[in-house]
Each structure stands twice: as C-alpha cells, then as structure tokens.
Amino acid sequence: MARKAPTAGKAKGVEALTQLGQATTLPASPEAAVLETVANPRPKQLYLVRFTAPEFTSLCPMTGQPDFAHLVIDYAPAAKIVESKSLKLFLGSFRNHGAFHEDCTVNVAERLIKAMKPRWLRIGGYWYPRGGIPIDVFYQSGPAPDGLWLPDQGVPPYRGRG
C-alpha cells in the first residue's frame, strides 16, 4: 500500500518566489542577483537566524586572484525572512566579482538589510590570508535588541599551519 506524502501548509508569499524550485543560473554579478524574501512566520517573536557560508569566494580587484572567506550572517527578522536559495545565489555571484574584503562583507550586509529590513543584522567576514595577513571584517546594523540570544560566531582566529 502506497503511503501518501504529508501535505504541508504553504508559507505566505512563496507564490511570488522566482528561484526556489526552479532551475537557476548563477547571477553574473552581485548587482544582478535577486534577494527574495517571504513573510516571517513568527513576526512577533524575537529570534536569531544564522547563515554560515564557509566557502565564500570573490576576486582581488587588483590581481584578479581568488579570495576566500568564511561568512557568518546573523539576523533578527522583522516582517520578512530571506529565502535561502536566493541568498546562496547572491553569495555565489561574488565568485567573479572584484572587490576588497571590506567592500564584499559590508555589501552583503547592506543588500540583506535593504531586502528584509530586519530588526538587527550582523556579519562576520573571516577572510583567509592575502599577502600573509588574514583580514576579518565585522559589521552590524546597530545594537542587538534586548533579550536576543547572540551565540559566538564560532570561527577561531586564523592560526596558519601551527
């Protein structure tokens, strides 16, 4: 006897999504990438969402050589949450984008803030060494809301091969 798959209720706003469940290609640039959002299922609840991108890549704007980072994005949603496939495509669009570490990290934060208008957002960009110097870039939209649990981002300082 075949079992019927469980039916899930559809989340608000998913009908407007253009990327989730569709064949997609990597956007040509961060500017061309579309960050999609859906209604927050718990808009009155204060909670933290974390996205971790341990293999983020971009290009050095001077040499064209690849740069690698471990990004940790934390945010407290308001009315909207970011749809994760669109975030993945947005982050992947930096792969052929030339920019300094600081610009890439803050660009990600600003685009997310513009798309979602969260209560609060922070990003840690833990960049692997360029010229022998690791560069870590941190940004947050303001003080964290009272009562929001903020776990450590969990990325140890760079220690090389020692």
Tab-separated table of C-alpha atoms in Angstrom:
chain	number	residue	atom	x	y	z
A	1	MET	CA	0.000	0.000	0.000
A	2	ALA	CA	1.475	3.340	-1.058
A	3	ARG	CA	1.760	5.952	1.636
A	4	LYS	CA	0.560	9.394	0.871
A	5	ALA	CA	3.144	12.143	1.288
A	6	PRO	CA	2.320	14.548	4.088
A	7	THR	CA	0.945	17.856	2.928
A	8	ALA	CA	2.489	20.977	4.316
A	9	GLY	CA	0.814	24.323	4.547
A	10	LYS	CA	2.239	26.830	2.119
A	11	ALA	CA	4.111	29.717	3.667
A	12	LYS	CA	2.903	33.229	2.939
A	13	GLY	CA	4.467	34.870	-0.095
A	14	VAL	CA	6.055	31.792	-1.647
A	15	GLU	CA	3.919	32.131	-4.777
A	16	ALA	CA	5.952	35.227	-5.704
A	17	LEU	CA	9.316	33.445	-5.492
A	18	THR	CA	11.082	33.121	-8.832
A	19	GLN	CA	14.106	30.989	-7.895
A	20	LEU	CA	13.066	28.378	-5.331
A	21	GLY	CA	12.067	25.139	-7.038
A	22	GLN	CA	13.260	26.434	-10.413
A	23	ALA	CA	16.338	25.757	-12.498
A	24	THR	CA	18.588	28.764	-11.986
A	25	THR	CA	21.962	30.014	-13.110
A	26	LEU	CA	24.461	31.914	-11.050
A	27	PRO	CA	23.900	35.673	-11.407
A	28	ALA	CA	26.644	37.459	-13.352
A	29	SER	CA	27.283	39.911	-10.509
A	30	PRO	CA	26.038	40.824	-7.043
A	31	GLU	CA	24.129	43.733	-8.617
A	32	ALA	CA	22.281	41.322	-10.929
A	33	ALA	CA	21.417	38.918	-8.096
A	34	VAL	CA	17.871	38.990	-6.722
A	35	LEU	CA	17.432	38.519	-2.976
A	36	GLU	CA	13.947	37.163	-2.405
A	37	THR	CA	12.041	37.290	0.862
A	38	VAL	CA	8.961	35.679	2.334
A	39	ALA	CA	6.769	36.629	5.259
A	40	ASN	CA	8.269	35.831	8.639
A	41	PRO	CA	6.127	33.024	10.101
A	42	ARG	CA	6.782	34.396	13.625
A	43	PRO	CA	6.966	38.198	13.236
A	44	LYS	CA	6.169	38.941	16.894
A	45	GLN	CA	8.820	36.544	18.208
A	46	LEU	CA	12.380	37.766	18.840
A	47	TYR	CA	14.760	35.134	17.491
A	48	LEU	CA	18.067	34.805	15.672
A	49	VAL	CA	18.657	33.322	12.218
A	50	ARG	CA	22.203	32.302	11.253
A	51	PHE	CA	23.576	31.573	7.802
A	52	THR	CA	27.110	30.254	7.514
A	53	ALA	CA	28.979	30.334	4.204
A	54	PRO	CA	32.348	28.665	4.850
A	55	GLU	CA	33.390	28.705	1.183
A	56	PHE	CA	32.596	32.283	0.109
A	57	THR	CA	34.771	33.486	-2.766
A	58	SER	CA	35.418	36.740	-4.563
A	59	LEU	CA	38.264	38.169	-6.619
A	60	CYS	CA	41.018	40.557	-5.621
A	61	PRO	CA	40.222	43.769	-7.510
A	62	MET	CA	43.920	44.379	-8.185
A	63	THR	CA	45.249	40.951	-9.205
A	64	GLY	CA	42.119	39.022	-10.152
A	65	GLN	CA	43.258	36.201	-7.872
A	66	PRO	CA	40.580	34.404	-5.826
A	67	ASP	CA	39.942	35.360	-2.218
A	68	PHE	CA	38.254	33.020	0.247
A	69	ALA	CA	36.236	33.753	3.365
A	70	HIS	CA	34.060	32.129	5.974
A	71	LEU	CA	30.987	34.355	6.350
A	72	VAL	CA	28.649	34.176	9.332
A	73	ILE	CA	25.428	36.167	8.955
A	74	ASP	CA	23.174	36.606	11.991
A	75	TYR	CA	19.899	38.497	11.905
A	76	ALA	CA	16.768	39.051	13.945
A	77	PRO	CA	13.886	39.071	11.468
A	78	ALA	CA	11.054	41.573	11.450
A	79	ALA	CA	8.258	41.133	8.882
A	80	LYS	CA	10.380	39.240	6.309
A	81	ILE	CA	12.964	36.471	6.150
A	82	VAL	CA	15.376	35.902	3.291
A	83	GLU	CA	14.754	32.878	1.067
A	84	SER	CA	17.881	30.727	1.358
A	85	LYS	CA	18.270	29.716	-2.307
A	86	SER	CA	18.261	33.352	-3.380
A	87	LEU	CA	20.861	34.053	-0.660
A	88	LYS	CA	23.005	31.181	-1.942
A	89	LEU	CA	22.832	32.553	-5.499
A	90	PHE	CA	23.581	36.087	-4.286
A	91	LEU	CA	26.633	34.920	-2.341
A	92	GLY	CA	27.764	32.815	-5.315
A	93	SER	CA	27.567	35.871	-7.568
A	94	PHE	CA	30.650	37.272	-5.833
A	95	ARG	CA	32.728	34.437	-7.320
A	96	ASN	CA	33.654	36.564	-10.362
A	97	HIS	CA	33.344	39.946	-8.635
A	98	GLY	CA	36.426	42.014	-7.881
A	99	ALA	CA	36.268	43.871	-4.573
A	100	PHE	CA	38.224	44.308	-1.381
A	101	HIS	CA	37.280	42.185	1.632
A	102	GLU	CA	35.739	45.122	3.435
A	103	ASP	CA	33.526	46.021	0.467
A	104	CYS	CA	32.326	42.443	-0.082
A	105	THR	CA	31.426	41.937	3.575
A	106	VAL	CA	29.564	45.223	4.008
A	107	ASN	CA	27.878	44.835	0.581
A	108	VAL	CA	26.347	41.521	1.711
A	109	ALA	CA	25.042	43.149	4.903
A	110	GLU	CA	23.608	46.193	3.132
A	111	ARG	CA	21.798	44.131	0.494
A	112	LEU	CA	20.243	41.894	3.150
A	113	ILE	CA	19.138	44.901	5.186
A	114	LYS	CA	17.612	46.530	2.102
A	115	ALA	CA	15.747	43.339	1.129
A	116	MET	CA	14.454	42.284	4.561
A	117	LYS	CA	14.551	45.315	6.847
A	118	PRO	CA	15.414	43.071	9.818
A	119	ARG	CA	15.260	44.197	13.433
A	120	TRP	CA	19.015	43.670	13.589
A	121	LEU	CA	21.809	42.143	11.494
A	122	ARG	CA	25.489	41.399	11.940
A	123	ILE	CA	28.039	39.756	9.681
A	124	GLY	CA	31.478	38.382	10.354
A	125	GLY	CA	33.732	38.007	7.329
A	126	TYR	CA	36.664	35.801	8.276
A	127	TRP	CA	38.966	36.117	5.268
A	128	TYR	CA	41.861	33.795	4.612
A	129	PRO	CA	45.303	35.405	4.284
A	130	ARG	CA	46.144	37.640	1.366
A	131	GLY	CA	49.802	38.624	1.311
A	132	GLY	CA	50.285	36.680	4.531
A	133	ILE	CA	47.712	38.699	6.500
A	134	PRO	CA	44.247	37.371	7.341
A	135	ILE	CA	41.610	40.118	7.301
A	136	ASP	CA	38.469	39.843	9.418
A	137	VAL	CA	35.629	42.285	8.700
A	138	PHE	CA	32.702	42.809	11.076
A	139	TYR	CA	29.560	44.868	10.584
A	140	GLN	CA	26.313	45.220	12.464
A	141	SER	CA	23.276	47.372	11.892
A	142	GLY	CA	23.193	48.720	15.466
A	143	PRO	CA	22.870	47.422	18.999
A	144	ALA	CA	21.315	43.991	19.322
A	145	PRO	CA	17.720	44.021	20.584
A	146	ASP	CA	17.349	43.429	24.318
A	147	GLY	CA	16.736	39.763	25.036
A	148	LEU	CA	18.176	38.437	21.759
A	149	TRP	CA	20.444	35.449	22.325
A	150	LEU	CA	23.723	36.050	20.495
A	151	PRO	CA	25.877	32.946	20.291
A	152	ASP	CA	29.550	33.312	19.458
A	153	GLN	CA	30.102	33.108	15.705
A	154	GLY	CA	32.323	30.088	16.301
A	155	VAL	CA	35.123	30.913	13.866
A	156	PRO	CA	38.516	30.676	15.556
A	157	PRO	CA	41.218	33.231	14.753
A	158	TYR	CA	43.460	32.216	11.868
A	159	ARG	CA	46.436	30.219	13.123
A	160	GLY	CA	48.105	29.124	9.904
A	161	ARG	CA	49.656	25.689	9.910
A	162	GLY	CA	50.906	25.863	13.507
